[in-house]
Short mmCIF file of N, CA and C in Angstrom, two decimals:
data_model
loop_
_atom_site.label_atom_id
_atom_site.label_comp_id
_atom_site.label_asym_id
_atom_site.label_seq_id
_atom_site.Cartn_x
_atom_site.Cartn_y
_atom_site.Cartn_z
N MET T 1 1.90 15.71 -18.40
CA MET T 1 1.11 14.84 -17.55
C MET T 1 0.86 15.58 -16.24
N GLU T 2 -0.39 15.56 -15.78
CA GLU T 2 -0.75 16.20 -14.53
C GLU T 2 -0.74 15.18 -13.40
N PHE T 3 -0.28 15.62 -12.23
CA PHE T 3 -0.18 14.76 -11.06
C PHE T 3 -1.03 15.28 -9.94
N PHE T 4 -1.58 14.35 -9.15
CA PHE T 4 -2.23 14.68 -7.89
C PHE T 4 -1.22 14.31 -6.81
N THR T 5 -0.75 15.27 -6.07
CA THR T 5 0.30 15.04 -5.07
C THR T 5 -0.24 15.30 -3.68
N PHE T 6 0.15 14.45 -2.74
CA PHE T 6 -0.26 14.65 -1.36
C PHE T 6 0.89 14.27 -0.43
N ARG T 7 0.79 14.73 0.80
CA ARG T 7 1.84 14.56 1.79
C ARG T 7 1.31 13.79 3.00
N MET T 8 2.18 12.93 3.53
CA MET T 8 1.87 12.17 4.74
C MET T 8 3.00 12.45 5.73
N LYS T 9 2.73 12.36 7.01
CA LYS T 9 3.77 12.57 8.02
C LYS T 9 3.89 11.35 8.90
N CYS T 10 5.12 11.09 9.34
CA CYS T 10 5.37 10.05 10.33
C CYS T 10 6.59 10.45 11.15
N PRO T 11 6.75 9.89 12.34
CA PRO T 11 7.88 10.25 13.20
C PRO T 11 9.22 9.90 12.55
N ALA T 12 10.21 10.76 12.73
CA ALA T 12 11.53 10.54 12.12
C ALA T 12 12.32 9.45 12.82
N ASP T 13 11.97 9.15 14.09
CA ASP T 13 12.75 8.15 14.83
C ASP T 13 12.30 6.72 14.54
N ASN T 14 11.31 6.54 13.68
CA ASN T 14 10.90 5.19 13.29
C ASN T 14 11.89 4.62 12.29
N ALA T 15 12.02 3.32 12.28
CA ALA T 15 12.88 2.65 11.31
C ALA T 15 12.13 2.38 10.02
N GLU T 16 10.89 2.86 9.94
CA GLU T 16 10.07 2.59 8.76
C GLU T 16 9.16 3.77 8.47
N ILE T 17 8.68 3.81 7.24
CA ILE T 17 7.69 4.81 6.86
C ILE T 17 6.33 4.12 6.93
N ALA T 18 5.53 4.54 7.89
CA ALA T 18 4.22 3.93 8.11
C ALA T 18 3.14 4.99 8.03
N THR T 19 2.09 4.70 7.28
CA THR T 19 0.95 5.61 7.16
C THR T 19 -0.32 4.77 7.23
N LYS T 20 -1.44 5.44 7.16
CA LYS T 20 -2.73 4.76 7.11
C LYS T 20 -3.23 4.78 5.67
N VAL T 21 -3.77 3.66 5.23
CA VAL T 21 -4.49 3.57 3.96
C VAL T 21 -5.73 2.74 4.20
N GLU T 22 -6.70 2.90 3.35
CA GLU T 22 -7.88 2.04 3.40
C GLU T 22 -7.74 1.03 2.27
N VAL T 23 -8.04 -0.22 2.56
CA VAL T 23 -7.98 -1.27 1.55
C VAL T 23 -9.37 -1.88 1.43
N CYS T 24 -9.81 -2.08 0.21
CA CYS T 24 -11.10 -2.72 -0.02
C CYS T 24 -11.00 -3.68 -1.19
N ALA T 25 -11.90 -4.64 -1.22
CA ALA T 25 -11.97 -5.56 -2.34
C ALA T 25 -12.19 -4.73 -3.60
N SER T 26 -11.51 -5.06 -4.66
CA SER T 26 -11.59 -4.26 -5.88
C SER T 26 -13.04 -4.13 -6.34
N GLY T 27 -13.47 -2.88 -6.54
CA GLY T 27 -14.83 -2.61 -6.97
C GLY T 27 -15.83 -2.49 -5.84
N ASN T 28 -15.43 -2.79 -4.60
CA ASN T 28 -16.31 -2.71 -3.44
C ASN T 28 -15.89 -1.50 -2.61
N GLY T 29 -16.77 -0.55 -2.41
CA GLY T 29 -16.43 0.69 -1.73
C GLY T 29 -16.14 0.57 -0.25
N ARG T 30 -16.51 -0.55 0.39
CA ARG T 30 -16.31 -0.69 1.82
C ARG T 30 -14.97 -1.36 2.09
N GLY T 31 -14.17 -0.75 2.93
CA GLY T 31 -12.87 -1.31 3.23
C GLY T 31 -12.52 -1.20 4.69
N VAL T 32 -11.27 -1.47 4.99
CA VAL T 32 -10.77 -1.35 6.35
C VAL T 32 -9.55 -0.44 6.36
N LEU T 33 -9.44 0.34 7.42
CA LEU T 33 -8.29 1.20 7.60
C LEU T 33 -7.11 0.35 8.03
N CYS T 34 -6.00 0.48 7.36
CA CYS T 34 -4.85 -0.39 7.57
C CYS T 34 -3.57 0.39 7.85
N ARG T 35 -2.67 -0.25 8.56
CA ARG T 35 -1.32 0.29 8.77
C ARG T 35 -0.49 -0.14 7.56
N ALA T 36 -0.01 0.84 6.82
CA ALA T 36 0.77 0.57 5.61
C ALA T 36 2.23 0.90 5.84
N ILE T 37 3.09 -0.01 5.47
CA ILE T 37 4.53 0.22 5.46
C ILE T 37 4.94 0.46 4.02
N TRP T 38 5.66 1.54 3.76
CA TRP T 38 6.16 1.87 2.44
C TRP T 38 7.55 1.28 2.31
N ASP T 39 7.75 0.39 1.35
CA ASP T 39 8.99 -0.37 1.24
C ASP T 39 9.54 -0.31 -0.19
N THR T 40 10.56 0.54 -0.37
CA THR T 40 11.17 0.67 -1.71
C THR T 40 11.99 -0.57 -2.07
N GLY T 41 12.22 -1.46 -1.12
CA GLY T 41 12.94 -2.70 -1.40
C GLY T 41 12.03 -3.85 -1.80
N ALA T 42 10.72 -3.62 -1.78
CA ALA T 42 9.76 -4.66 -2.15
C ALA T 42 9.29 -4.44 -3.59
N THR T 43 9.42 -5.45 -4.40
CA THR T 43 8.98 -5.34 -5.79
C THR T 43 7.47 -5.18 -5.87
N GLY T 44 6.74 -5.99 -5.10
CA GLY T 44 5.29 -5.97 -5.15
C GLY T 44 4.68 -5.68 -3.80
N SER T 45 3.45 -5.22 -3.82
CA SER T 45 2.71 -4.93 -2.59
C SER T 45 2.14 -6.21 -2.01
N MET T 46 1.94 -6.21 -0.69
CA MET T 46 1.46 -7.39 0.02
C MET T 46 0.37 -6.99 1.00
N ILE T 47 -0.47 -7.96 1.34
CA ILE T 47 -1.52 -7.75 2.32
C ILE T 47 -1.41 -8.87 3.36
N ALA T 48 -1.58 -8.51 4.62
CA ALA T 48 -1.53 -9.51 5.69
C ALA T 48 -2.71 -10.46 5.57
N ALA T 49 -2.48 -11.73 5.88
CA ALA T 49 -3.51 -12.76 5.76
C ALA T 49 -4.76 -12.41 6.56
N ASN T 50 -4.59 -11.84 7.75
CA ASN T 50 -5.76 -11.52 8.58
C ASN T 50 -6.59 -10.38 7.97
N VAL T 51 -5.96 -9.47 7.24
CA VAL T 51 -6.70 -8.40 6.57
C VAL T 51 -7.46 -8.97 5.38
N ALA T 52 -6.81 -9.84 4.61
CA ALA T 52 -7.49 -10.50 3.48
C ALA T 52 -8.71 -11.27 3.96
N GLU T 53 -8.57 -11.92 5.10
CA GLU T 53 -9.69 -12.68 5.68
C GLU T 53 -10.81 -11.74 6.12
N LYS T 54 -10.44 -10.64 6.79
CA LYS T 54 -11.43 -9.67 7.27
C LYS T 54 -12.22 -9.08 6.09
N LEU T 55 -11.55 -8.86 4.96
CA LEU T 55 -12.21 -8.30 3.77
C LEU T 55 -12.93 -9.37 2.94
N LYS T 56 -12.77 -10.63 3.34
CA LYS T 56 -13.36 -11.75 2.60
C LYS T 56 -12.92 -11.75 1.14
N LEU T 57 -11.62 -11.50 0.94
CA LEU T 57 -11.07 -11.47 -0.42
C LEU T 57 -11.03 -12.86 -1.02
N LYS T 58 -11.29 -12.92 -2.30
CA LYS T 58 -11.21 -14.18 -3.05
C LYS T 58 -9.92 -14.15 -3.87
N PRO T 59 -9.09 -15.18 -3.76
CA PRO T 59 -7.84 -15.20 -4.53
C PRO T 59 -8.12 -15.17 -6.04
N CYS T 60 -7.28 -14.45 -6.77
CA CYS T 60 -7.39 -14.41 -8.23
C CYS T 60 -6.20 -15.12 -8.87
N GLY T 61 -5.40 -15.78 -8.03
CA GLY T 61 -4.25 -16.51 -8.53
C GLY T 61 -3.29 -16.82 -7.41
N GLU T 62 -2.11 -17.26 -7.82
CA GLU T 62 -1.05 -17.62 -6.88
C GLU T 62 0.27 -17.18 -7.49
N THR T 63 1.24 -16.86 -6.64
CA THR T 63 2.55 -16.45 -7.13
C THR T 63 3.63 -16.96 -6.19
N GLN T 64 4.84 -16.92 -6.65
CA GLN T 64 6.00 -17.26 -5.82
C GLN T 64 6.57 -15.94 -5.30
N ILE T 65 6.71 -15.82 -3.98
CA ILE T 65 7.30 -14.61 -3.41
C ILE T 65 8.67 -14.95 -2.82
N PHE T 66 9.56 -13.98 -2.89
CA PHE T 66 10.93 -14.16 -2.42
C PHE T 66 11.23 -13.10 -1.38
N GLY T 67 11.86 -13.51 -0.29
CA GLY T 67 12.22 -12.58 0.78
C GLY T 67 13.48 -13.02 1.47
N VAL T 68 13.80 -12.37 2.56
CA VAL T 68 15.03 -12.68 3.29
C VAL T 68 15.01 -14.08 3.89
N HIS T 69 13.83 -14.66 4.06
CA HIS T 69 13.72 -15.99 4.64
C HIS T 69 13.50 -17.08 3.59
N GLY T 70 13.71 -16.76 2.33
CA GLY T 70 13.54 -17.74 1.27
C GLY T 70 12.33 -17.43 0.41
N SER T 71 11.82 -18.46 -0.26
CA SER T 71 10.68 -18.26 -1.14
C SER T 71 9.52 -19.15 -0.72
N GLN T 72 8.33 -18.74 -1.11
CA GLN T 72 7.13 -19.52 -0.81
C GLN T 72 6.02 -19.11 -1.77
N LYS T 73 5.03 -19.98 -1.91
CA LYS T 73 3.86 -19.66 -2.71
C LYS T 73 2.92 -18.79 -1.89
N ALA T 74 2.24 -17.87 -2.56
CA ALA T 74 1.30 -16.98 -1.88
C ALA T 74 0.08 -16.74 -2.76
N LYS T 75 -1.06 -16.58 -2.11
CA LYS T 75 -2.28 -16.21 -2.81
C LYS T 75 -2.15 -14.77 -3.31
N VAL T 76 -2.83 -14.47 -4.40
CA VAL T 76 -2.85 -13.13 -4.97
C VAL T 76 -4.29 -12.63 -4.96
N TYR T 77 -4.48 -11.36 -4.59
CA TYR T 77 -5.79 -10.73 -4.56
C TYR T 77 -5.73 -9.43 -5.35
N THR T 78 -6.89 -8.94 -5.77
CA THR T 78 -6.98 -7.62 -6.39
C THR T 78 -7.76 -6.72 -5.44
N VAL T 79 -7.14 -5.60 -5.08
CA VAL T 79 -7.75 -4.67 -4.12
C VAL T 79 -7.68 -3.24 -4.66
N ASP T 80 -8.46 -2.38 -4.05
CA ASP T 80 -8.34 -0.94 -4.27
C ASP T 80 -7.67 -0.37 -3.03
N VAL T 81 -6.71 0.52 -3.24
CA VAL T 81 -6.01 1.17 -2.14
C VAL T 81 -6.45 2.63 -2.12
N VAL T 82 -6.96 3.07 -0.97
CA VAL T 82 -7.46 4.43 -0.82
C VAL T 82 -6.55 5.16 0.16
N PHE T 83 -6.07 6.32 -0.25
CA PHE T 83 -5.28 7.18 0.63
C PHE T 83 -6.26 8.15 1.27
N PRO T 84 -6.74 7.83 2.50
CA PRO T 84 -7.86 8.57 3.09
C PRO T 84 -7.56 10.04 3.36
N HIS T 85 -6.33 10.36 3.66
CA HIS T 85 -5.97 11.75 3.94
C HIS T 85 -6.08 12.60 2.68
N ALA T 86 -6.03 11.97 1.49
CA ALA T 86 -6.14 12.70 0.23
C ALA T 86 -7.42 12.35 -0.52
N LYS T 87 -8.17 11.36 -0.02
CA LYS T 87 -9.38 10.88 -0.67
C LYS T 87 -9.12 10.50 -2.12
N VAL T 88 -8.05 9.75 -2.31
CA VAL T 88 -7.64 9.29 -3.64
C VAL T 88 -7.63 7.77 -3.63
N LYS T 89 -8.20 7.15 -4.68
CA LYS T 89 -8.25 5.70 -4.78
C LYS T 89 -7.40 5.24 -5.96
N LEU T 90 -6.57 4.25 -5.70
CA LEU T 90 -5.78 3.59 -6.72
C LEU T 90 -6.42 2.22 -6.94
N PRO T 91 -7.18 2.05 -8.03
CA PRO T 91 -7.94 0.81 -8.20
C PRO T 91 -7.13 -0.33 -8.82
N GLY T 92 -7.60 -1.55 -8.56
CA GLY T 92 -7.09 -2.74 -9.23
C GLY T 92 -5.65 -3.11 -8.95
N ILE T 93 -5.23 -3.02 -7.69
CA ILE T 93 -3.85 -3.36 -7.31
C ILE T 93 -3.78 -4.84 -6.95
N ARG T 94 -2.85 -5.55 -7.56
CA ARG T 94 -2.64 -6.97 -7.22
C ARG T 94 -1.68 -7.03 -6.04
N VAL T 95 -2.09 -7.75 -4.99
CA VAL T 95 -1.28 -7.90 -3.79
C VAL T 95 -1.11 -9.37 -3.46
N SER T 96 0.05 -9.73 -2.95
CA SER T 96 0.31 -11.09 -2.49
C SER T 96 0.00 -11.18 -1.01
N GLU T 97 -0.41 -12.35 -0.58
CA GLU T 97 -0.73 -12.55 0.83
C GLU T 97 0.55 -12.80 1.63
N ALA T 98 0.67 -12.11 2.75
CA ALA T 98 1.79 -12.29 3.67
C ALA T 98 1.25 -12.84 4.98
N ASP T 99 2.08 -13.56 5.70
CA ASP T 99 1.69 -14.03 7.02
C ASP T 99 1.38 -12.85 7.91
N ALA T 100 0.38 -12.98 8.77
CA ALA T 100 0.12 -11.96 9.78
C ALA T 100 1.32 -11.92 10.71
N GLY T 101 1.60 -10.79 11.27
CA GLY T 101 2.73 -10.69 12.18
C GLY T 101 3.96 -10.10 11.52
N GLY T 102 3.82 -9.64 10.29
CA GLY T 102 4.95 -9.00 9.60
C GLY T 102 5.12 -7.54 9.97
N GLY T 103 4.26 -7.05 10.86
CA GLY T 103 4.37 -5.66 11.29
C GLY T 103 3.59 -4.69 10.43
N PHE T 104 2.80 -5.22 9.51
CA PHE T 104 2.00 -4.36 8.64
C PHE T 104 0.69 -5.04 8.30
N ASP T 105 -0.28 -4.21 7.91
CA ASP T 105 -1.52 -4.72 7.35
C ASP T 105 -1.38 -4.81 5.83
N ILE T 106 -0.73 -3.80 5.28
CA ILE T 106 -0.41 -3.80 3.85
C ILE T 106 0.98 -3.22 3.68
N LEU T 107 1.72 -3.81 2.77
CA LEU T 107 3.05 -3.32 2.45
C LEU T 107 2.94 -2.69 1.07
N VAL T 108 3.25 -1.40 0.99
CA VAL T 108 3.21 -0.67 -0.28
C VAL T 108 4.57 -0.82 -0.94
N GLY T 109 4.60 -1.57 -2.03
CA GLY T 109 5.85 -1.86 -2.73
C GLY T 109 6.05 -0.98 -3.95
N MET T 110 7.08 -1.30 -4.70
CA MET T 110 7.45 -0.51 -5.87
C MET T 110 6.41 -0.58 -6.99
N ASP T 111 5.54 -1.58 -6.98
CA ASP T 111 4.48 -1.61 -7.98
C ASP T 111 3.54 -0.42 -7.83
N ILE T 112 3.37 0.09 -6.61
CA ILE T 112 2.57 1.30 -6.37
C ILE T 112 3.47 2.53 -6.39
N ILE T 113 4.56 2.50 -5.65
CA ILE T 113 5.45 3.66 -5.57
C ILE T 113 5.93 4.06 -6.96
N GLY T 114 6.24 3.08 -7.79
CA GLY T 114 6.76 3.35 -9.13
C GLY T 114 5.75 3.91 -10.10
N ARG T 115 4.49 4.00 -9.71
CA ARG T 115 3.46 4.60 -10.57
C ARG T 115 3.49 6.12 -10.55
N GLY T 116 4.25 6.67 -9.61
CA GLY T 116 4.22 8.12 -9.47
C GLY T 116 5.55 8.68 -9.00
N MET T 117 5.47 9.77 -8.25
CA MET T 117 6.65 10.43 -7.70
C MET T 117 6.65 10.17 -6.19
N PHE T 118 7.84 9.97 -5.63
CA PHE T 118 7.95 9.64 -4.21
C PHE T 118 9.13 10.41 -3.65
N GLY T 119 8.91 11.15 -2.58
CA GLY T 119 9.98 11.91 -1.94
C GLY T 119 9.85 11.84 -0.44
N ILE T 120 10.99 11.88 0.24
CA ILE T 120 11.02 11.83 1.70
C ILE T 120 11.86 13.01 2.18
N TYR T 121 11.29 13.80 3.08
CA TYR T 121 11.97 14.96 3.62
C TYR T 121 11.90 14.90 5.14
N GLY T 122 13.04 15.06 5.81
CA GLY T 122 13.06 15.00 7.26
C GLY T 122 13.58 16.27 7.88
N ASN T 123 13.16 16.53 9.13
CA ASN T 123 13.66 17.68 9.88
C ASN T 123 14.21 17.25 11.24
N GLY T 124 14.44 15.96 11.43
CA GLY T 124 14.94 15.45 12.70
C GLY T 124 13.84 15.00 13.64
N GLU T 125 12.64 15.55 13.49
CA GLU T 125 11.52 15.17 14.35
C GLU T 125 10.46 14.37 13.62
N SER T 126 10.24 14.72 12.36
CA SER T 126 9.23 14.00 11.58
C SER T 126 9.71 13.88 10.14
N LEU T 127 9.09 12.95 9.45
CA LEU T 127 9.34 12.76 8.03
C LEU T 127 8.10 13.20 7.28
N SER T 128 8.29 13.96 6.25
CA SER T 128 7.21 14.27 5.32
C SER T 128 7.42 13.40 4.10
N VAL T 129 6.44 12.61 3.80
CA VAL T 129 6.50 11.72 2.64
C VAL T 129 5.56 12.32 1.60
N VAL T 130 6.11 12.64 0.45
CA VAL T 130 5.33 13.21 -0.63
C VAL T 130 5.15 12.14 -1.69
N PHE T 131 3.91 11.91 -2.10
CA PHE T 131 3.61 10.92 -3.11
C PHE T 131 2.67 11.54 -4.13
N GLY T 132 3.03 11.44 -5.38
CA GLY T 132 2.21 12.00 -6.45
C GLY T 132 1.88 10.93 -7.48
N LEU T 133 0.64 10.94 -7.91
CA LEU T 133 0.17 9.97 -8.91
C LEU T 133 -0.39 10.71 -10.12
N PRO T 134 -0.16 10.19 -11.32
CA PRO T 134 -0.78 10.80 -12.49
C PRO T 134 -2.31 10.78 -12.36
N LEU T 135 -2.95 11.87 -12.70
CA LEU T 135 -4.41 11.94 -12.59
C LEU T 135 -5.10 10.82 -13.35
N SER T 136 -4.49 10.37 -14.42
CA SER T 136 -5.11 9.32 -15.25
C SER T 136 -5.16 7.96 -14.55
N SER T 137 -4.41 7.78 -13.44
CA SER T 137 -4.33 6.46 -12.79
C SER T 137 -5.15 6.36 -11.52
N ILE T 138 -5.87 7.43 -11.14
CA ILE T 138 -6.55 7.44 -9.85
C ILE T 138 -8.03 7.79 -10.00
N SER T 139 -8.77 7.56 -8.93
CA SER T 139 -10.15 8.01 -8.80
C SER T 139 -10.18 8.94 -7.61
N ILE T 140 -10.91 10.03 -7.74
CA ILE T 140 -11.02 11.00 -6.62
C ILE T 140 -12.43 10.98 -6.09
#
């Protein structure tokens, strides 16, 4: 299996891995640049309510989400996630809606991370995050 691998950088003194991604309604090429938090403790990816509103996303269902503050029902949307630094698109990602104010525009969970290879390397000043996806799962 062949992989397309790319690297992202973020400061090492952050308590989180944050990068930029573009999110767009599935099948629609126009999106918005978002602050993405990479969370290996999250089963599924999430999108902030204000970003879903800005993109005029239409819910494709509802799900029960569970977190440190309990559980709640959330709208589900289908989006395309574009890694702009690599010009790679991961199409058809189902995301749950999160309240705005969670510190992210989109939370990249294990449903995305688990599709490929994920590595984190630090030198004390910055973190290099390496993410690789099988060529068969992406659009370039």
